[in-house]
XYZ file of C-alpha atoms in Angstrom:
538
model
C 6.478 -20.127 33.165
C 4.006 -19.720 31.620
C 2.057 -22.552 29.876
C -0.921 -22.023 27.279
C -2.320 -25.378 26.771
C -5.123 -26.635 24.781
C -6.006 -28.162 21.036
C -4.909 -26.085 19.566
C -1.548 -26.102 20.958
C -1.655 -30.063 20.484
C -2.146 -28.655 16.536
C 1.170 -26.482 16.159
C 3.606 -29.828 17.624
C 2.117 -31.974 16.165
C 2.072 -30.098 12.681
C 6.129 -28.753 13.575
C 7.553 -32.216 14.450
C 7.155 -35.512 17.519
C 9.894 -33.631 18.860
C 9.599 -29.969 19.584
C 6.952 -28.516 22.124
C 9.080 -27.507 25.030
C 6.662 -24.852 26.016
C 9.202 -22.572 25.682
C 6.957 -18.624 25.646
C 8.082 -15.835 23.059
C 7.875 -12.636 22.473
C 7.538 -11.210 18.731
C 7.916 -7.795 17.664
C 7.084 -6.897 13.801
C 5.865 -5.220 10.870
C 3.411 -6.836 8.429
C 5.095 -10.164 7.909
C 5.355 -11.126 11.076
C 1.865 -9.528 11.484
C 0.882 -11.551 8.714
C -0.459 -9.675 5.700
C -1.841 -11.239 2.376
C -3.518 -9.588 -0.309
C -2.503 -6.476 1.465
C -4.638 -7.474 4.486
C -4.488 -8.894 7.280
C -7.522 -12.031 8.860
C -6.926 -13.540 11.359
C -6.303 -16.120 8.329
C -3.857 -14.253 6.804
C -2.070 -14.448 10.854
C -2.429 -18.021 10.828
C 0.157 -18.522 8.085
C 2.586 -16.211 9.707
C 6.207 -17.189 10.114
C 5.202 -14.882 14.118
C 2.891 -17.645 14.735
C 4.819 -21.268 13.365
C 7.621 -20.481 15.357
C 4.660 -19.905 18.458
C 2.864 -23.534 17.061
C 6.517 -24.758 17.009
C 7.310 -23.718 20.857
C 4.327 -25.086 21.950
C 1.948 -21.778 22.673
C -1.404 -20.872 20.834
C -1.208 -18.613 17.790
C -2.079 -15.153 19.100
C -4.080 -13.548 15.809
C -4.873 -10.031 15.720
C -8.878 -11.220 16.525
C -10.176 -9.793 12.762
C -12.807 -11.871 11.384
C -12.453 -10.236 8.563
C -9.573 -9.416 6.083
C -8.873 -5.299 6.741
C -8.603 -2.969 5.593
C -10.813 -4.710 2.909
C -11.310 -8.174 1.045
C -8.959 -7.776 -1.744
C -9.068 -11.854 -2.439
C -12.631 -11.571 -2.394
C -13.020 -8.284 -4.386
C -10.477 -10.492 -7.014
C -12.250 -13.273 -6.894
C -15.886 -11.242 -7.368
C -15.198 -7.962 -8.800
C -16.009 -5.150 -7.156
C -18.791 -3.657 -8.807
C -19.548 -0.765 -10.781
C -17.624 2.839 -9.677
C -16.042 0.165 -6.619
C -18.970 -0.213 -4.592
C -17.666 -3.963 -3.311
C -14.029 -1.437 -3.184
C -15.759 0.819 -0.542
C -17.957 -1.762 1.558
C -15.260 -4.036 2.370
C -12.985 -0.364 3.493
C -16.296 1.029 5.194
C -15.872 -1.414 8.825
C -12.625 -0.809 9.011
C -13.177 3.092 8.802
C -15.948 3.301 11.152
C -14.757 0.770 14.059
C -11.628 1.833 15.130
C -11.642 -0.023 18.673
C -8.872 -1.790 19.778
C -9.307 -5.245 20.011
C -6.850 -5.333 23.160
C -6.925 -4.316 26.214
C -3.839 -3.617 28.398
C -1.645 -6.107 30.165
C -3.273 -9.605 28.389
C -0.500 -11.478 27.199
C 0.555 -11.143 23.788
C 3.075 -13.525 21.731
C 2.723 -10.979 18.865
C 2.499 -7.019 18.410
C 2.939 -6.635 15.206
C 1.961 -3.490 13.027
C 1.032 -3.045 9.337
C 3.861 0.014 8.505
C 4.501 0.665 11.452
C 8.449 1.307 11.268
C 10.913 1.655 14.262
C 10.301 5.076 14.884
C 7.075 4.277 15.395
C 7.549 1.764 17.498
C 8.359 3.503 20.335
C 5.886 6.386 19.382
C 2.268 5.610 17.118
C -0.698 4.635 19.705
C -4.115 5.590 19.221
C -2.520 8.774 20.850
C -0.279 9.371 18.244
C -1.329 8.600 14.400
C 2.776 8.481 13.794
C 3.079 9.600 9.441
C 0.299 8.253 8.406
C 0.747 4.946 6.536
C -0.745 1.721 7.260
C -0.097 1.906 11.131
C -2.163 4.475 11.862
C -4.857 1.645 9.980
C -4.684 -1.052 11.780
C -2.550 -0.154 15.002
C -5.659 1.409 16.698
C -7.349 -2.532 16.698
C -4.137 -4.097 17.564
C -2.812 -2.092 20.239
C -4.679 -0.448 22.972
C -5.770 2.745 23.890
C -3.055 4.903 23.915
C -0.449 2.217 23.723
C 2.682 1.961 21.830
C 3.714 -1.521 20.456
C 7.730 -1.224 22.699
C 4.520 -0.505 25.347
C 2.135 -2.520 24.854
C 5.051 -5.826 24.609
C 5.816 -4.994 27.879
C 1.896 -4.082 28.970
C 1.561 -8.361 27.832
C 4.785 -9.802 28.796
C 7.642 -10.867 31.598
C 10.081 -13.289 32.627
C 9.726 -15.031 29.083
C 12.209 -17.776 27.233
C 12.576 -15.538 24.153
C 12.999 -12.212 22.497
C 13.373 -11.821 18.722
C 12.364 -7.860 16.949
C 12.449 -8.021 13.039
C 11.954 -4.194 12.289
C 13.290 -1.831 10.016
C 11.561 -3.055 6.132
C 8.837 -0.171 6.506
C 12.115 2.484 6.645
C 13.981 1.186 3.830
C 10.347 1.341 2.521
C 9.617 4.880 2.167
C 12.594 5.394 0.096
C 9.789 4.767 -2.822
C 7.408 6.866 -0.892
C 4.864 3.320 0.607
C 4.972 4.622 4.193
C 2.153 7.243 4.461
C 4.513 10.509 4.898
C 7.524 9.073 6.028
C 11.394 8.861 4.698
C 13.732 6.838 5.586
C 16.357 7.970 9.018
C 19.889 8.296 8.569
C 21.330 5.154 9.583
C 22.249 6.520 12.610
C 18.973 8.125 13.788
C 18.082 4.607 12.904
C 19.948 2.879 15.510
C 19.588 4.807 18.442
C 15.354 3.899 17.839
C 16.048 -0.008 17.572
C 18.735 -0.124 20.164
C 16.194 1.720 22.312
C 13.406 -1.484 20.940
C 15.931 -3.779 21.160
C 17.693 -2.816 25.085
C 13.907 -2.667 25.926
C 12.720 -5.949 25.270
C 15.408 -7.550 26.074
C 14.583 -6.725 29.791
C 11.600 -8.884 29.098
C 13.440 -12.119 28.876
C 13.315 -14.284 32.578
C 16.344 -13.754 34.892
C 19.207 -15.508 34.079
C 18.454 -16.011 30.583
C 20.739 -15.592 28.850
C 21.335 -12.386 25.863
C 21.749 -14.885 22.592
C 17.977 -15.472 23.646
C 17.447 -12.037 22.586
C 17.792 -12.427 18.437
C 17.390 -9.557 15.746
C 16.714 -9.954 12.327
C 18.884 -8.180 9.467
C 16.954 -6.817 7.160
C 15.983 -8.390 3.685
C 16.827 -5.721 0.593
C 13.452 -4.790 -0.330
C 14.673 -3.718 -3.751
C 14.903 -7.947 -4.785
C 11.146 -8.459 -4.117
C 9.136 -8.991 -7.420
C 6.556 -5.500 -6.887
C 9.694 -3.742 -8.366
C 10.679 -5.504 -12.187
C 13.724 -3.909 -14.197
C 12.130 -1.477 -16.813
C 10.565 -3.455 -20.254
C 13.269 -3.341 -23.749
C 12.831 0.925 -24.738
C 10.796 1.555 -21.952
C 11.608 6.684 -22.754
C 9.577 8.964 -19.851
C 6.686 11.254 -20.391
C 9.583 13.625 -22.991
C 9.705 9.953 -24.703
C 13.629 10.664 -22.891
C 14.968 6.614 -23.012
C 15.960 5.540 -19.339
C 19.014 4.498 -17.751
C 18.979 0.767 -18.214
C 18.013 -0.414 -14.807
C 15.932 1.391 -14.205
C 13.240 -0.160 -12.075
C 9.535 0.524 -11.833
C 5.705 -1.138 -9.561
C 5.411 -5.232 -10.744
C 1.738 -3.573 -11.514
C 3.111 -0.246 -13.470
C 4.178 -2.463 -15.909
C 1.717 -4.428 -16.163
C -0.814 -1.112 -17.160
C 2.248 0.812 -19.205
C 3.382 0.137 -23.130
C 6.876 2.428 -22.970
C 5.858 5.502 -21.397
C 6.989 5.963 -17.539
C 6.874 9.196 -15.428
C 10.749 10.301 -14.979
C 11.200 10.589 -10.664
C 7.554 9.820 -9.624
C 6.860 6.058 -11.893
C 10.477 4.833 -12.707
C 13.172 4.627 -10.470
C 16.770 4.773 -11.804
C 19.502 3.154 -11.109
C 21.197 5.826 -8.696
C 17.445 5.339 -6.723
C 17.461 1.496 -5.941
C 21.070 1.447 -4.657
C 20.497 4.081 -2.572
C 18.347 1.993 -1.227
C 20.541 -1.272 -0.501
C 23.040 1.244 0.615
C 20.226 1.487 2.952
C 19.956 -1.378 3.094
C 23.848 -1.658 4.262
C 23.890 1.284 6.572
C 21.333 -0.158 8.530
C 22.540 -3.564 8.568
C 25.772 -2.647 9.933
C 24.500 -1.035 12.679
C 21.994 -3.750 13.537
C 25.061 -6.425 13.934
C 26.445 -3.509 16.403
C 23.849 -3.422 18.643
C 23.448 -7.090 18.504
C 27.531 -7.632 19.595
C 27.154 -4.609 22.255
C 23.793 -7.313 24.003
C 25.205 -10.173 23.051
C 22.267 -11.284 21.682
C 21.581 -13.080 18.754
C 21.728 -11.822 15.301
C 18.959 -13.763 12.579
C 20.208 -12.921 9.081
C 16.974 -12.695 7.076
C 19.285 -10.722 4.275
C 20.890 -14.440 3.675
C 17.785 -16.358 3.542
C 15.823 -13.927 0.864
C 19.715 -14.173 -1.227
C 19.075 -17.526 -0.795
C 15.192 -17.638 -1.839
C 16.176 -15.930 -4.481
C 17.892 -18.037 -6.196
C 14.360 -20.222 -6.328
C 12.875 -20.606 -9.797
C 9.995 -17.578 -10.398
C 10.854 -16.096 -7.181
C 10.467 -12.289 -9.268
C 7.303 -13.885 -11.365
C 4.244 -12.197 -11.603
C 2.364 -14.767 -9.991
C 6.018 -15.803 -7.691
C 4.556 -19.066 -5.856
C 6.930 -16.717 -2.971
C 5.236 -13.622 -2.671
C 1.241 -13.510 -2.043
C -0.921 -11.504 -5.000
C 0.454 -8.111 -3.629
C 4.215 -8.110 -4.751
C 5.541 -7.726 -2.031
C 4.183 -9.945 1.600
C 5.446 -13.289 2.181
C 3.471 -16.572 0.418
C 2.909 -18.781 2.918
C 5.496 -20.758 1.660
C 8.385 -17.892 2.457
C 6.912 -17.821 5.252
C 7.619 -21.432 6.369
C 11.431 -20.439 5.254
C 11.442 -17.308 7.480
C 9.600 -19.314 10.738
C 12.962 -22.931 10.208
C 14.684 -20.478 9.789
C 14.469 -18.860 13.471
C 13.673 -21.875 14.612
C 17.157 -22.821 13.107
C 19.208 -20.405 14.889
C 17.256 -21.032 18.117
C 18.185 -24.154 18.311
C 22.035 -23.841 18.210
C 21.038 -21.057 20.743
C 19.319 -22.417 23.241
C 16.664 -24.973 21.422
C 18.584 -28.069 19.907
C 14.608 -29.447 19.686
C 13.989 -27.330 17.620
C 16.391 -26.566 14.403
C 14.110 -29.911 12.679
C 11.086 -28.541 12.652
C 9.082 -27.798 9.060
C 5.556 -26.910 9.669
C 2.963 -27.859 6.513
C 3.075 -25.128 3.931
C -0.903 -24.121 2.045
C -0.972 -24.441 -1.446
C -2.529 -21.254 -3.008
C -5.207 -22.444 -5.431
C -4.032 -20.641 -9.405
C -6.183 -17.811 -9.826
C -8.272 -17.607 -13.334
C -7.529 -14.676 -16.276
C -10.474 -12.647 -14.779
C -8.761 -13.207 -11.633
C -5.940 -12.081 -11.950
C -6.647 -9.268 -14.472
C -8.838 -7.421 -11.624
C -5.989 -8.552 -8.785
C -3.595 -6.167 -10.742
C -6.257 -3.633 -10.839
C -7.277 -3.535 -6.971
C -3.266 -3.916 -5.836
C -1.915 -1.035 -8.361
C -4.602 1.234 -6.768
C -3.713 -0.535 -2.834
C 0.207 -0.114 -3.397
C -0.586 3.514 -4.063
C -2.856 4.525 -1.926
C -0.220 3.295 0.261
C 1.842 6.019 -0.959
C 0.216 8.384 -1.732
C -1.835 9.775 0.885
C -2.537 9.242 4.952
C -5.595 7.097 5.804
C -8.359 8.411 5.869
C -7.574 9.065 2.044
C -7.494 12.640 1.197
C -8.353 13.924 -1.674
C -7.733 15.410 -5.002
C -7.250 18.955 -6.182
C -7.767 19.397 -9.685
C -7.207 22.558 -12.273
C -8.679 23.414 -15.675
C -7.923 25.827 -18.289
C -9.438 25.056 -20.779
C -9.187 27.498 -24.644
C -12.109 25.879 -26.059
C -14.469 27.083 -29.162
C -18.455 26.591 -28.949
C -21.254 26.028 -30.832
C -25.202 25.850 -28.781
C -28.453 25.787 -29.969
C -29.843 27.863 -32.176
C -27.247 29.433 -33.193
C -24.464 29.377 -36.387
C -21.662 31.111 -35.091
C -18.925 29.538 -33.319
C -17.567 31.599 -30.810
C -14.765 31.383 -28.262
C -14.575 30.201 -24.639
C -12.201 30.310 -22.134
C -12.851 28.294 -18.772
C -11.209 27.852 -14.962
C -12.397 24.041 -13.272
C -10.943 23.869 -10.181
C -12.204 20.448 -8.585
C -12.321 18.333 -5.622
C -11.889 14.557 -6.585
C -12.104 11.349 -4.918
C -9.022 9.368 -4.280
C -9.143 6.054 -6.751
C -10.665 3.183 -6.724
C -10.243 0.756 -9.641
C -13.746 1.181 -12.168
C -13.003 -1.768 -14.219
C -10.499 -4.314 -14.936
C -7.727 -1.768 -16.598
C -9.851 1.757 -15.413
C -9.587 3.650 -12.826
C -13.029 5.635 -11.733
C -12.928 9.344 -9.996
C -15.949 11.400 -8.302
C -15.681 14.323 -7.620
C -17.786 17.969 -7.112
C -16.428 20.944 -9.659
C -16.917 24.841 -9.516
C -17.068 26.328 -13.171
C -17.046 29.910 -14.737
C -16.196 30.246 -18.289
C -16.186 33.945 -20.488
C -16.849 34.088 -24.397
C -16.467 37.049 -26.670
C -18.245 36.292 -29.765
C -18.617 38.221 -32.982
C -18.208 41.651 -32.300
C -15.103 40.316 -30.212
C -16.021 41.849 -26.816
C -15.704 39.172 -23.393
C -18.823 38.134 -21.842
C -19.650 36.633 -18.937
C -20.773 32.837 -20.667
C -24.487 32.170 -20.029
C -23.977 28.514 -18.212
C -21.795 30.195 -16.098
C -20.820 29.944 -12.892
C -21.626 26.172 -13.068
C -21.656 23.354 -10.442
C -20.862 19.997 -10.920
C -20.859 16.961 -9.868
C -19.928 13.455 -11.005
C -17.844 10.375 -11.656
C -14.927 9.916 -13.992
C -12.991 6.462 -15.691
C -9.059 7.259 -16.252
C -6.935 4.199 -17.454
C -4.647 2.761 -14.834
C -1.100 3.714 -15.169
C -1.462 5.971 -18.572
C 1.449 8.640 -18.592
C -0.119 10.742 -20.626
C -4.126 11.859 -19.823
C -6.743 9.906 -20.821
C -10.707 10.201 -19.106
C -14.287 10.044 -19.789
C -16.609 12.123 -17.335
C -19.822 13.179 -16.895
C -22.466 13.780 -14.584
C -25.375 16.303 -13.461
C -24.659 20.058 -13.781
C -26.468 23.675 -12.165
C -25.598 27.199 -13.630
C -27.668 30.084 -12.407
C -28.826 31.548 -15.138
C -29.472 28.234 -17.343
C -31.176 25.691 -14.126
C -30.261 22.231 -13.878
C -28.942 19.594 -16.191
C -25.983 16.921 -18.117
C -23.007 17.015 -19.575
C -20.432 14.802 -20.657
C -16.668 15.060 -21.585
C -13.751 13.342 -22.378
C -9.536 13.948 -22.895
C -6.825 12.792 -24.817
C -3.524 14.492 -23.792
C -4.455 18.275 -23.909
C -7.336 17.452 -25.744
C -10.940 18.093 -24.461
C -14.427 17.564 -26.105
C -17.704 18.610 -24.456
C -21.294 18.088 -24.340
C -24.283 20.475 -21.516
C -27.353 19.611 -22.330
C -30.863 20.166 -20.437
C -32.979 17.357 -19.740
C -33.167 15.438 -22.983
C -31.988 18.620 -25.335
C -28.144 18.924 -26.356
C -27.560 22.962 -25.699
C -24.147 23.075 -26.926
C -20.702 21.003 -27.797
C -17.255 22.701 -27.223
C -14.007 21.391 -27.739
C -10.806 22.658 -27.769
C -7.126 22.806 -25.490
C -6.663 22.395 -22.320
C -3.944 24.272 -20.401
C -4.466 24.257 -16.500
C -2.944 22.278 -14.192
C -3.451 18.682 -11.933
C -1.761 18.454 -8.133
C -3.220 14.915 -7.610
C -2.013 12.146 -4.393
C -0.424 9.149 -6.554
C 1.670 9.002 -8.930
C 1.015 10.944 -12.391
C -2.355 10.625 -10.935
C -3.749 7.290 -10.781
């Protein structure tokens, strides 16, 4: 048996209780919940509060930390507290180190007790490594940092642990979340596909137990119903789609979306009908049936996390916007819930073979209440981050915006209005929060315009073709387009200058100028379409 004794172990033992600390070693394979993600970020501090590290403390093991001194992939907690600066420059600065630093914190073969990659699906635990980015989920961001180079999660466990007293597998939540388009380009596997991958993981993990250890020391966790967490809330009364048609009673949407909307939601992309929710709940049931069948075949023990969630869901404020049971991202557990998960795992371990573990109750840190300004910024950040998780792989793909405008233009020095159809093609950065309720985008664009003057001749406009580089702001979660933008422009015949533009639904107005003097004003209808990442584009 591997013993690791030190000050950290002693502190963990005192926290867990005087009758614990049998110094039993374990390997735990999981995803973001096991890793200790909070605020959609992972750090050594958040990992210390995870249920997995609480179990290690009860077993007399030191914490197994991800070796991330600052939260990755962004310090959302600090950004919500301090703000993010104009055009989210602090947001970019917070994430940039993790974009540039792709070196693993671990080497193959070093002792590991927790192997948990946020965003990872069951299939990715078998296949995803630094050489295979998987489906472009969050796992592709943190996987290269948390897994040794070239190794998958299960290979990391096999290379680092042998002759174990316990092995715990809790994976599959991301397979369910992919139904909500929150796991890159992944989609939920069929129950049989899920079972094949899950059983391979379970068999390989169980093979790491020491000879003579009962197979019941392999613990397999069932999956909780992800539709019950507070990130998905019922739509407000009277909610309608973008065409004004009412949604069915029981439809749900992102809680962050509800926070920013009045009564309009985009059907099929931002709001989920009762049939959509029922389909995910059926997947939960089918996956759990397979997990229990695999446990029976292997002689493993089931930890019923689904039942635990139903018990906790009866607690006050469970699904509140500021739920004390969840991280501010409304998806991952708070320290209070991590403690409840750890107690359930330790209770099962006590029933199976270590009675002293059943009474372990690690302390629960208290999270301070956010200020009103912090709460508003938190919603903006979490809204953007959750959409980013589901909308594009890492690094993010830019969006394409095609705008076909038909408007009237009045040029400086002329007294007649000319008809000016134009075509604009833009390449936009995915949205980042600019203010508490607005997202920002930087972009580059090319524009070609024509003009029809009083003699009815169609000709190329004087400032066409034109290149633009600018900044735009849009309200978070707006069901119709509202947008303000401006920046620098360069035209082939008129040289450089600037422009400013406003849009509301299909109406636009724009002013163009040289260095100090407006040269034209234009207004009309925007007839084009937009292909964008993210639900409803923001």
